[in-house]
Amino acid sequence: MEKKELLYEGKAKKVFATEDENYVIVSYKDDATAFDGLKKGTILGKGVVNNRMSNYLMQLLEKHGIPTHFVEEIDYRDTLVKKVQIVPLEVIIRNISAGSFAKHYGVEEGIVFDEPTIEFSYKNDDLHDPLLNSYHALALKLATKEEINRIKEMAFEVNRVLKEYFLSLGVKLVDFKLEFGRLSDGTIVLADEISPDTCRFWDAKTNEKLDKDRFRRDLGGVEDAYREMLHRVFGE
Ligand code: TMP
Ligand code: ASP
């Protein structure tokens, strides 16, 4: 299928229509933002890494029975996916303390949790993606009770699969953000992307950061970190 008109341009991706209204083509950019778009930059090759890694992980999750939007990789930057209506929730799973968790609760980074945590934020840049719980999400009619339960169940299952997979590559899956969408028949599927933009990856031996925190925190070696994660997944 070919790209038709541009439907939407986000911070890291463009979405194009296709000749079939049930499918869209996602095109990954090298643009990077942080802090609700306040910090802007370019990470050379990021679009390729995120597209390829996300597609690989979506297919791995499908094999484990988790439905996703993935259909077919068109080339290194472009992927055909099922068109979904995005549920406006950012679903965050954490295995180890870091980032906003460490800041909010005044703890150091690197505490390994006995059980993973889940939290939601309202996907709304103008409001700075405020945290909310499932009652708030229901009150705001962002999703139904059944959808929220399904999303929680799927998110923890994604964590079980990915945590084990990344550990086999010598990488700790510290935390990550997922987004879900509704197909036209209402089925909830995993959507958006799973990449160094949306996950924290630490080297299992050295705890070196191999993700977008290198950009957010001006640590340098940003491109190298993305390349290293591509290397761990594809051996290239
Ligand atoms: P946080 O610790 O800043 O709340 O981030 C938790 C995880 O969510 C981390 O892996 C990065 C990811 N994330 C996004 O994908 N998009 C965002 O806008 C934010 C703030 C975090
Ligand atoms: N997606 C966020 C933004 O620019 C940045 C982040 O991942 O921290 O708003």
Coordinates of N, CA and C and ligand atoms in Angstrom, one line a residue:
M1 N 0.8 -1.2 0.0 CA 0.0 0.0 0.0 C 0.9 1.3 0.0
E2 N 0.3 2.3 -0.6 CA 1.1 3.5 -0.7 C 0.6 4.7 0.2
K3 N 1.5 5.6 0.5 CA 1.1 6.8 1.3 C 0.2 7.7 0.5
K4 N -0.9 8.1 1.1 CA -1.7 9.1 0.5 C -1.5 10.4 1.3
E5 N -2.6 11.1 1.7 CA -2.4 12.4 2.4 C -1.9 12.2 3.8
L6 N -1.2 13.3 4.3 CA -0.8 13.3 5.7 C -2.0 13.5 6.6
L7 N -2.2 12.6 7.5 CA -3.4 12.7 8.4 C -3.0 13.5 9.7
Y8 N -1.7 13.3 10.1 CA -1.4 13.8 11.4 C 0.1 13.8 11.5
E9 N 0.7 14.9 12.1 CA 2.1 14.9 12.4 C 2.3 15.1 13.8
G10 N 3.0 14.1 14.5 CA 3.3 14.2 15.9 C 4.7 14.6 16.1
K11 N 5.2 14.5 17.3 CA 6.6 14.9 17.6 C 7.6 14.0 17.0
A12 N 7.3 12.7 16.9 CA 8.3 11.8 16.4 C 7.9 11.0 15.2
K13 N 6.6 11.1 14.8 CA 6.1 10.3 13.7 C 5.1 11.1 12.9
K14 N 5.0 10.7 11.6 CA 3.9 11.2 10.7 C 3.0 10.0 10.4
V15 N 1.7 10.3 10.2 CA 0.8 9.3 9.9 C 0.1 9.6 8.6
F16 N 0.2 8.7 7.6 CA -0.4 8.9 6.3 C -1.6 8.0 6.1
A17 N -2.6 8.5 5.3 CA -3.7 7.6 4.9 C -3.2 6.7 3.8
T18 N -3.9 5.6 3.6 CA -3.6 4.7 2.5 C -4.9 4.6 1.7
E19 N -4.9 3.8 0.6 CA -6.2 3.6 -0.2 C -7.3 2.9 0.6
D20 N -6.8 2.2 1.7 CA -7.8 1.4 2.5 C -8.0 2.2 3.8
E21 N -9.2 2.5 4.1 CA -9.5 3.4 5.3 C -9.2 2.6 6.6
N22 N -9.0 1.3 6.6 CA -8.7 0.6 7.8 C -7.2 0.5 8.1
Y23 N -6.4 1.1 7.3 CA -4.9 1.0 7.5 C -4.3 2.4 7.3
V24 N -3.2 2.7 8.0 CA -2.4 3.9 7.8 C -0.9 3.5 7.8
I25 N -0.1 4.5 7.3 CA 1.3 4.2 7.2 C 1.9 5.2 8.2
V26 N 2.7 4.7 9.1 CA 3.4 5.5 10.1 C 4.9 5.7 9.6
S27 N 5.3 6.9 9.7 CA 6.7 7.2 9.2 C 7.5 7.9 10.4
Y28 N 8.6 7.2 10.7 CA 9.3 7.6 11.9 C 10.4 8.7 11.6
K29 N 10.4 9.8 12.3 CA 11.3 10.9 12.1 C 12.5 10.8 13.0
D30 N 13.5 11.6 12.8 CA 14.7 11.7 13.7 C 14.5 12.8 14.7
D31 N 13.4 13.5 14.6 CA 13.1 14.6 15.6 C 12.9 14.0 17.0
A32 N 13.5 14.8 17.9 CA 13.4 14.3 19.3 C 12.9 15.5 20.2
T33 N 12.0 15.3 21.1 CA 11.6 16.3 22.0 C 11.6 15.8 23.4
A34 N 11.6 16.7 24.4 CA 11.5 16.2 25.8 C 10.7 17.4 26.5
F35 N 10.2 17.0 27.7 CA 9.5 18.0 28.6 C 8.4 18.7 27.8
D36 N 7.5 17.9 27.2 CA 6.3 18.4 26.5 C 6.7 19.3 25.3
G37 N 7.8 18.9 24.7 CA 8.2 19.6 23.5 C 9.0 20.8 23.7
L38 N 9.3 21.2 25.0 CA 10.1 22.3 25.3 C 11.6 22.2 24.8
K39 N 12.1 21.0 24.9 CA 13.5 20.7 24.4 C 13.3 20.0 23.1
K40 N 14.1 20.5 22.1 CA 14.0 20.0 20.8 C 15.3 19.6 20.2
G41 N 15.4 18.6 19.4 CA 16.7 18.2 18.8 C 16.5 17.2 17.7
T42 N 17.6 16.7 17.2 CA 17.6 15.6 16.2 C 18.5 14.5 16.7
I43 N 18.0 13.3 16.6 CA 18.9 12.1 16.9 C 19.0 11.4 15.6
L44 N 20.2 11.5 15.0 CA 20.4 10.9 13.6 C 20.2 9.4 13.7
G45 N 19.3 8.9 12.8 CA 19.1 7.5 12.7 C 18.0 7.0 13.7
K46 N 17.5 7.9 14.5 CA 16.5 7.4 15.5 C 15.3 6.8 14.9
G47 N 14.8 7.4 13.8 CA 13.6 7.0 13.2 C 13.7 5.5 12.7
V48 N 14.9 5.2 12.2 CA 15.2 3.8 11.7 C 15.2 2.9 12.9
V49 N 15.9 3.2 13.9 CA 16.0 2.3 15.1 C 14.7 2.1 15.7
N50 N 13.9 3.2 15.9 CA 12.6 3.0 16.6 C 11.6 2.2 15.7
N51 N 11.6 2.5 14.4 CA 10.7 1.8 13.6 C 11.0 0.3 13.6
R52 N 12.3 -0.1 13.4 CA 12.7 -1.5 13.3 C 12.5 -2.2 14.6
M53 N 12.9 -1.5 15.7 CA 12.8 -2.2 17.0 C 11.4 -2.3 17.4
S54 N 10.6 -1.3 17.2 CA 9.2 -1.4 17.6 C 8.5 -2.5 16.8
N55 N 8.8 -2.6 15.5 CA 8.1 -3.7 14.7 C 8.5 -5.1 15.2
Y56 N 9.8 -5.2 15.5 CA 10.3 -6.5 16.0 C 9.6 -6.9 17.3
L57 N 9.4 -5.9 18.2 CA 8.8 -6.2 19.5 C 7.3 -6.4 19.4
M58 N 6.7 -5.7 18.5 CA 5.2 -5.9 18.3 C 5.0 -7.3 17.8
Q59 N 5.9 -7.8 16.9 CA 5.7 -9.2 16.4 C 6.0 -10.2 17.5
L60 N 7.0 -9.9 18.3 CA 7.3 -10.8 19.4 C 6.0 -10.9 20.4
L61 N 5.4 -9.7 20.6 CA 4.3 -9.7 21.5 C 3.1 -10.4 20.9
E62 N 2.9 -10.3 19.6 CA 1.8 -11.0 18.9 C 2.0 -12.5 19.1
K63 N 3.3 -13.0 19.0 CA 3.5 -14.4 19.2 C 3.1 -14.9 20.6
H64 N 3.1 -13.9 21.5 CA 2.7 -14.2 22.9 C 1.2 -13.9 23.1
G65 N 0.5 -13.7 22.1 CA -0.9 -13.6 22.2 C -1.4 -12.2 22.5
I66 N -0.6 -11.2 22.3 CA -1.0 -9.8 22.6 C -1.3 -9.1 21.3
P67 N -2.5 -8.7 21.0 CA -2.9 -8.1 19.8 C -2.3 -6.7 19.6
T68 N -1.7 -6.4 18.5 CA -1.1 -5.1 18.2 C -1.6 -4.5 16.9
H69 N -1.2 -3.2 16.7 CA -1.6 -2.6 15.4 C -0.7 -3.0 14.2
F70 N 0.4 -3.7 14.5 CA 1.4 -4.0 13.5 C 0.8 -4.8 12.3
V71 N 1.1 -4.4 11.1 CA 0.7 -5.2 9.9 C 2.0 -5.6 9.1
E72 N 2.8 -4.6 8.7 CA 3.9 -4.9 7.8 C 4.9 -3.8 7.8
E73 N 6.2 -4.1 7.9 CA 7.2 -3.1 7.7 C 7.4 -2.8 6.2
I74 N 7.3 -1.5 5.8 CA 7.4 -1.2 4.4 C 8.9 -0.9 4.1
D75 N 9.5 -0.1 4.9 CA 11.0 0.0 4.7 C 11.5 0.5 6.1
Y76 N 12.8 0.9 6.1 CA 13.4 1.2 7.4 C 12.7 2.3 8.3
R77 N 12.0 3.2 7.6 CA 11.3 4.2 8.4 C 9.8 4.1 8.4
D78 N 9.2 3.3 7.5 CA 7.8 3.3 7.3 C 7.1 2.0 7.6
T79 N 6.0 2.0 8.3 CA 5.3 0.8 8.6 C 3.8 0.9 8.4
L80 N 3.2 -0.2 7.8 CA 1.8 -0.2 7.7 C 1.2 -0.8 9.0
V81 N 0.2 0.0 9.5 CA -0.4 -0.5 10.8 C -1.9 -0.3 10.6
K82 N -2.7 -1.1 11.5 CA -4.1 -0.9 11.5 C -4.5 0.4 12.0
K83 N -5.5 1.1 11.4 CA -5.9 2.4 11.9 C -6.7 2.2 13.2
V84 N -6.3 2.9 14.2 CA -7.0 2.8 15.5 C -7.4 4.2 16.0
Q85 N -8.3 4.2 16.9 CA -8.6 5.4 17.6 C -7.8 5.3 18.9
I86 N -6.9 6.2 19.1 CA -6.0 6.1 20.3 C -6.7 6.4 21.6
V87 N -6.6 5.5 22.6 CA -7.2 5.8 23.9 C -6.2 6.9 24.5
P88 N -6.7 8.0 25.0 CA -5.8 9.1 25.3 C -5.2 8.9 26.7
L89 N -4.6 7.7 26.9 CA -3.9 7.4 28.2 C -2.5 7.0 27.9
E90 N -1.5 7.5 28.7 CA -0.2 7.0 28.6 C -0.1 6.0 29.7
V91 N 0.2 4.8 29.4 CA 0.2 3.7 30.4 C 1.7 3.4 30.7
I92 N 2.1 3.6 32.0 CA 3.5 3.5 32.3 C 3.7 2.3 33.3
I93 N 4.6 1.4 32.9 CA 4.9 0.3 33.8 C 6.3 0.5 34.3
R94 N 6.6 0.2 35.6 CA 7.9 0.4 36.1 C 8.4 -0.9 36.8
N95 N 9.6 -1.3 36.6 CA 10.2 -2.4 37.3 C 11.3 -2.0 38.3
I96 N 11.8 -0.8 38.0 CA 12.9 -0.2 38.8 C 12.7 1.3 39.0
S97 N 13.0 1.9 40.1 CA 12.7 3.3 40.3 C 13.6 4.1 39.4
A98 N 13.0 5.1 38.8 CA 13.8 6.1 37.9 C 12.9 7.2 37.6
G99 N 13.4 8.3 36.9 CA 12.7 9.4 36.4 C 11.7 10.0 37.3
S100 N 10.4 10.2 36.9 CA 9.5 10.9 37.7 C 9.1 10.2 38.9
F101 N 9.2 8.8 38.9 CA 8.9 8.1 40.1 C 9.9 8.4 41.3
A102 N 11.1 8.4 40.9 CA 12.2 8.8 41.9 C 12.0 10.2 42.4
K103 N 11.6 11.1 41.5 CA 11.4 12.5 41.8 C 10.2 12.7 42.7
H104 N 9.1 12.1 42.3 CA 7.8 12.3 43.1 C 7.9 11.8 44.5
Y105 N 8.5 10.6 44.6 CA 8.5 9.9 45.9 C 9.8 10.1 46.7
G106 N 10.7 10.9 46.1 CA 12.0 11.2 46.9 C 12.8 10.0 47.1
V107 N 13.0 9.2 46.2 CA 13.8 8.0 46.3 C 14.9 8.0 45.2
E108 N 16.0 7.2 45.5 CA 17.0 7.2 44.5 C 16.5 6.3 43.3
E109 N 17.3 6.5 42.2 CA 17.0 5.6 41.0 C 17.7 4.3 41.2
G110 N 17.1 3.2 40.7 CA 17.7 1.9 40.7 C 17.2 0.9 41.8
I111 N 16.1 1.3 42.5 CA 15.5 0.4 43.5 C 14.7 -0.6 42.7
V112 N 15.0 -1.9 42.8 CA 14.3 -2.9 42.1 C 13.0 -3.3 42.9
F113 N 11.8 -3.2 42.2 CA 10.5 -3.4 42.9 C 10.3 -4.9 42.9
D114 N 9.5 -5.3 44.0 CA 9.1 -6.7 44.1 C 8.1 -7.0 43.0
E115 N 7.2 -6.1 42.7 CA 6.2 -6.2 41.7 C 6.2 -5.0 40.9
P116 N 5.9 -5.1 39.6 CA 5.9 -3.9 38.7 C 4.7 -3.0 39.1
T117 N 4.9 -1.7 38.9 CA 3.8 -0.7 39.1 C 3.2 -0.3 37.8
I118 N 2.0 0.2 37.9 CA 1.3 0.8 36.7 C 0.8 2.1 37.1
E119 N 0.8 3.0 36.1 CA 0.2 4.3 36.3 C -0.3 4.9 35.0
F120 N -1.2 5.8 35.0 CA -1.8 6.4 33.8 C -1.5 7.8 33.8
S121 N -1.3 8.4 32.7 CA -1.4 9.8 32.6 C -2.3 10.2 31.4
Y122 N -2.9 11.3 31.5 CA -3.9 11.8 30.5 C -3.0 12.4 29.4
K123 N -3.1 11.8 28.2 CA -2.3 12.2 27.0 C -2.8 13.6 26.5
N124 N -2.2 14.6 27.1 CA -2.6 16.0 26.7 C -1.4 16.9 27.0
D125 N -0.7 17.3 26.0 CA 0.5 18.1 26.2 C 0.2 19.5 26.8
D126 N -1.0 20.1 26.4 CA -1.3 21.4 27.0 C -1.4 21.3 28.5
L127 N -1.9 20.2 29.0 CA -2.1 20.0 30.4 C -0.8 19.3 31.1
H128 N 0.2 19.1 30.2 CA 1.4 18.4 30.7 C 1.2 17.0 31.1
D129 N 0.4 16.3 30.4 CA 0.1 14.8 30.6 C -0.1 14.5 32.1
P130 N -1.1 15.1 32.8 CA -1.3 14.9 34.2 C -1.6 13.4 34.6
L131 N -1.0 13.1 35.7 CA -1.3 11.7 36.2 C -2.7 11.6 36.6
L132 N -3.3 10.4 36.4 CA -4.7 10.1 36.9 C -4.8 8.7 37.2
N133 N -5.8 8.3 38.0 CA -6.1 6.9 38.2 C -7.3 6.5 37.4
S134 N -7.7 5.2 37.5 CA -8.7 4.7 36.6 C -10.1 5.3 36.9
Y135 N -10.3 5.8 38.1 CA -11.6 6.5 38.4 C -11.7 7.8 37.6
H136 N -10.5 8.5 37.6 CA -10.5 9.8 36.9 C -10.7 9.5 35.4
A137 N -10.0 8.4 34.9 CA -10.1 8.1 33.5 C -11.6 7.8 33.1
L138 N -12.3 7.1 34.0 CA -13.7 6.8 33.8 C -14.5 8.1 33.8
A139 N -14.3 8.9 34.8 CA -15.0 10.2 35.0 C -14.9 11.1 33.7
L140 N -13.7 11.1 33.2 CA -13.4 11.9 32.0 C -13.8 11.2 30.7
K141 N -14.4 10.0 30.9 CA -14.9 9.1 29.7 C -13.7 8.9 28.7
L142 N -12.5 8.7 29.2 CA -11.4 8.4 28.3 C -11.4 7.0 27.8
A143 N -12.0 6.1 28.7 CA -12.2 4.7 28.3 C -13.2 4.1 29.3
T144 N -13.8 2.9 28.9 CA -14.8 2.2 29.7 C -14.0 1.4 30.8
K145 N -14.8 0.9 31.8 CA -14.2 0.1 32.8 C -13.6 -1.2 32.2
E146 N -14.3 -1.8 31.3 CA -13.8 -3.0 30.6 C -12.5 -2.7 29.9
E147 N -12.5 -1.6 29.2 CA -11.3 -1.2 28.4 C -10.1 -1.0 29.4
I148 N -10.4 -0.3 30.5 CA -9.3 -0.1 31.4 C -8.7 -1.4 32.0
N149 N -9.6 -2.3 32.3 CA -9.2 -3.6 32.9 C -8.4 -4.4 31.8
R150 N -8.8 -4.3 30.6 CA -8.1 -5.0 29.5 C -6.7 -4.4 29.3
I151 N -6.7 -3.1 29.3 CA -5.4 -2.3 29.1 C -4.4 -2.7 30.2
K152 N -4.9 -2.8 31.5 CA -4.0 -3.1 32.6 C -3.5 -4.5 32.4
E153 N -4.4 -5.5 32.1 CA -4.0 -6.9 31.9 C -2.9 -7.0 30.7
M154 N -3.2 -6.3 29.6 CA -2.3 -6.4 28.5 C -0.9 -5.7 28.9
A155 N -1.0 -4.6 29.6 CA 0.3 -3.9 29.9 C 1.2 -4.8 30.8
F156 N 0.6 -5.5 31.8 CA 1.5 -6.3 32.6 C 2.0 -7.5 31.8
E157 N 1.2 -8.0 30.9 CA 1.6 -9.1 30.0 C 2.8 -8.7 29.1
V158 N 2.7 -7.5 28.6 CA 3.7 -6.9 27.8 C 5.0 -6.9 28.6
N159 N 4.9 -6.4 29.8 CA 6.0 -6.3 30.7 C 6.7 -7.7 31.0
R160 N 5.9 -8.7 31.2 CA 6.4 -10.0 31.4 C 7.3 -10.5 30.2
V161 N 6.7 -10.3 29.0 CA 7.4 -10.8 27.8 C 8.7 -9.9 27.6
L162 N 8.5 -8.6 27.7 CA 9.7 -7.8 27.3 C 10.8 -7.8 28.3
K163 N 10.4 -7.9 29.6 CA 11.5 -7.9 30.6 C 12.4 -9.1 30.4
E164 N 11.8 -10.2 30.2 CA 12.6 -11.4 30.0 C 13.4 -11.3 28.7
Y165 N 12.7 -10.8 27.6 CA 13.4 -10.7 26.3 C 14.7 -9.8 26.5
F166 N 14.5 -8.6 27.1 CA 15.6 -7.7 27.1 C 16.7 -8.2 28.0
L167 N 16.3 -8.9 29.1 CA 17.4 -9.5 30.0 C 18.2 -10.5 29.2
S168 N 17.6 -11.2 28.2 CA 18.4 -12.1 27.4 C 19.4 -11.4 26.5
L169 N 19.2 -10.0 26.3 CA 20.1 -9.2 25.5 C 21.1 -8.4 26.4
G170 N 21.0 -8.7 27.7 CA 21.9 -8.0 28.7 C 21.4 -6.6 29.0
V171 N 20.1 -6.4 29.0 CA 19.5 -5.1 29.2 C 18.4 -5.2 30.2
K172 N 18.4 -4.3 31.2 CA 17.3 -4.2 32.2 C 16.3 -3.3 31.6
L173 N 15.0 -3.8 31.6 CA 13.9 -3.0 31.2 C 13.4 -2.2 32.5
V174 N 13.8 -1.0 32.6 CA 13.6 -0.2 33.9 C 12.1 0.2 34.0
D175 N 11.6 0.9 32.9 CA 10.2 1.3 32.8 C 9.9 1.6 31.4
F176 N 8.6 1.8 31.0 CA 8.3 2.1 29.7 C 6.8 2.6 29.6
K177 N 6.5 3.2 28.5 CA 5.2 3.8 28.3 C 4.5 3.1 27.1
L178 N 3.3 2.8 27.3 CA 2.5 2.1 26.2 C 1.3 3.0 25.9
E179 N 0.9 2.9 24.6 CA -0.4 3.5 24.2 C -1.3 2.4 23.6
F180 N -2.6 2.4 23.8 CA -3.5 1.5 23.2 C -4.5 2.2 22.3
G181 N -5.0 1.4 21.4 CA -6.0 1.9 20.4 C -7.2 1.0 20.3
R182 N -8.3 1.6 19.8 CA -9.5 0.7 19.5 C -9.6 0.5 18.0
L183 N -9.8 -0.7 17.6 CA -10.1 -1.0 16.2 C -11.5 -0.6 15.9
S184 N -12.0 -0.6 14.6 CA -13.3 -0.2 14.4 C -14.4 -1.0 15.1
D185 N -14.1 -2.3 15.4 CA -15.0 -3.2 16.1 C -14.9 -3.0 17.6
G186 N -14.0 -2.1 18.1 CA -13.9 -1.9 19.5 C -12.8 -2.7 20.2
T187 N -12.2 -3.6 19.5 CA -11.1 -4.4 20.1 C -9.9 -3.5 20.5
I188 N -9.4 -3.7 21.7 CA -8.2 -3.0 22.1 C -7.0 -3.6 21.7
V189 N -6.1 -2.9 21.0 CA -4.8 -3.4 20.6 C -3.7 -2.5 21.0
L190 N -2.5 -3.0 21.2 CA -1.3 -2.2 21.5 C -1.0 -1.4 20.3
A191 N -0.7 -0.1 20.5 CA -0.4 0.8 19.4 C 0.8 1.6 19.6
D192 N 1.0 2.7 18.9 CA 2.1 3.6 19.1 C 3.5 2.8 18.9
E193 N 4.4 3.0 19.7 CA 5.7 2.4 19.5 C 6.3 1.9 20.8
I194 N 7.3 1.0 20.7 CA 8.1 0.5 21.9 C 9.5 0.7 21.4
S195 N 10.3 1.6 22.0 CA 11.6 2.0 21.5 C 12.4 2.7 22.6
P196 N 13.6 3.1 22.3 CA 14.4 3.8 23.3 C 13.8 5.2 23.6
D197 N 12.9 5.7 22.8 CA 12.2 6.9 23.1 C 11.2 6.7 24.2
T198 N 10.6 5.5 24.3 CA 9.5 5.2 25.2 C 9.8 4.2 26.3
C199 N 11.1 3.7 26.4 CA 11.5 2.8 27.4 C 12.7 3.3 28.1
R200 N 13.0 2.9 29.3 CA 14.3 3.1 29.9 C 15.0 1.8 29.8
F201 N 16.2 1.8 29.2 CA 17.0 0.5 29.1 C 18.3 0.8 29.8
W202 N 18.7 -0.1 30.7 CA 20.0 0.0 31.3 C 20.8 -1.2 31.1
D203 N 22.1 -1.1 30.7 CA 22.9 -2.2 30.5 C 22.9 -3.1 31.8
A204 N 22.7 -4.4 31.7 CA 22.6 -5.2 32.9 C 23.8 -5.3 33.8
K205 N 25.0 -5.1 33.2 CA 26.2 -5.2 34.0 C 26.6 -3.8 34.5
T206 N 26.6 -2.8 33.6 CA 27.2 -1.5 34.0 C 26.1 -0.4 34.4
N207 N 24.8 -0.7 34.1 CA 23.7 0.2 34.3 C 23.9 1.4 33.4
E208 N 24.7 1.4 32.4 CA 24.8 2.5 31.4 C 23.4 2.7 30.8
K209 N 23.1 3.9 30.6 CA 21.8 4.3 30.0 C 21.8 4.1 28.5
L210 N 20.9 3.4 27.9 CA 20.9 3.1 26.5 C 19.5 3.5 25.9
D211 N 19.1 4.8 26.3 CA 17.8 5.2 25.9 C 17.7 6.8 25.8
K212 N 16.5 7.3 25.6 CA 16.4 8.7 25.4 C 16.8 9.6 26.6
D213 N 17.0 9.0 27.8 CA 17.5 9.8 28.9 C 18.8 10.4 28.6
R214 N 19.6 9.9 27.7 CA 20.9 10.5 27.3 C 20.6 11.8 26.6
F215 N 19.5 11.9 25.9 CA 19.1 13.2 25.3 C 18.4 14.1 26.3
R216 N 17.4 13.6 27.1 CA 16.7 14.4 28.1 C 17.7 15.0 29.0
R217 N 18.8 14.3 29.4 CA 19.7 14.7 30.5 C 21.0 15.2 30.0
D218 N 21.1 15.4 28.7 CA 22.4 15.9 28.0 C 23.6 15.1 28.4
L219 N 23.4 13.8 28.3 CA 24.5 12.9 28.8 C 25.5 12.6 27.6
G220 N 25.2 13.0 26.4 CA 26.1 12.7 25.3 C 25.9 11.3 24.8
G221 N 26.5 10.9 23.7 CA 26.4 9.5 23.2 C 25.0 9.1 22.9
V222 N 24.2 10.0 22.5 CA 22.8 9.7 22.2 C 22.6 8.7 21.1
E223 N 23.2 9.1 19.9 CA 23.1 8.2 18.7 C 23.7 6.8 19.0
D224 N 24.8 6.8 19.7 CA 25.5 5.5 20.1 C 24.6 4.6 20.9
A225 N 23.8 5.2 21.8 CA 22.9 4.4 22.6 C 21.8 3.8 21.8
Y226 N 21.3 4.6 20.8 CA 20.2 4.0 20.0 C 20.8 2.9 19.1
R227 N 22.1 3.2 18.6 CA 22.7 2.2 17.7 C 23.0 0.9 18.5
E228 N 23.4 1.1 19.7 CA 23.7 -0.1 20.6 C 22.5 -1.0 20.8
M229 N 21.3 -0.3 21.0 CA 20.1 -1.1 21.2 C 19.7 -1.8 19.9
L230 N 19.9 -1.2 18.8 CA 19.6 -1.8 17.5 C 20.5 -3.1 17.4
H231 N 21.8 -2.9 17.8 CA 22.8 -4.0 17.7 C 22.4 -5.1 18.6
R232 N 21.9 -4.8 19.8 CA 21.5 -5.9 20.8 C 20.3 -6.7 20.2
V233 N 19.4 -6.0 19.5 CA 18.2 -6.7 19.0 C 18.5 -7.4 17.7
F234 N 19.2 -6.8 16.8 CA 19.4 -7.4 15.5 C 20.8 -7.9 15.2
G235 N 21.7 -7.7 16.2 CA 23.0 -8.2 16.0 C 23.8 -7.5 14.9
E236 N 23.3 -6.3 14.5 CA 24.0 -5.5 13.4 C 25.0 -4.5 14.0
Ligands
TMP1 P1 8.9 9.2 33.6 O1 9.8 8.5 34.7 O2 9.4 10.5 33.1 O3 7.5 9.3 34.1 O4 8.9 8.2 32.4 C1 8.5 6.9 32.5 C2 8.7 6.1 31.2 O5 7.8 6.7 30.2 C3 10.1 6.2 30.6 O6 10.5 5.0 30.1 C4 10.0 7.2 29.5 C5 8.5 7.1 29.0 N1 7.9 8.4 28.6 C6 7.4 8.5 27.3 O7 7.5 7.6 26.5 N2 6.9 9.7 27.0 C7 6.8 10.8 27.8 O8 6.3 11.8 27.4 C8 7.3 10.6 29.1 C9 7.3 11.7 30.1 C10 7.9 9.4 29.5
ASP2 N1 7.4 12.9 24.6 C1 7.9 13.8 25.5 C2 7.7 15.3 25.0 O1 8.4 15.8 24.3 C3 9.3 13.7 25.9 C4 9.8 12.6 26.7 O2 9.8 11.4 26.2 O3 10.3 12.8 27.8 O4 6.8 15.9 25.3

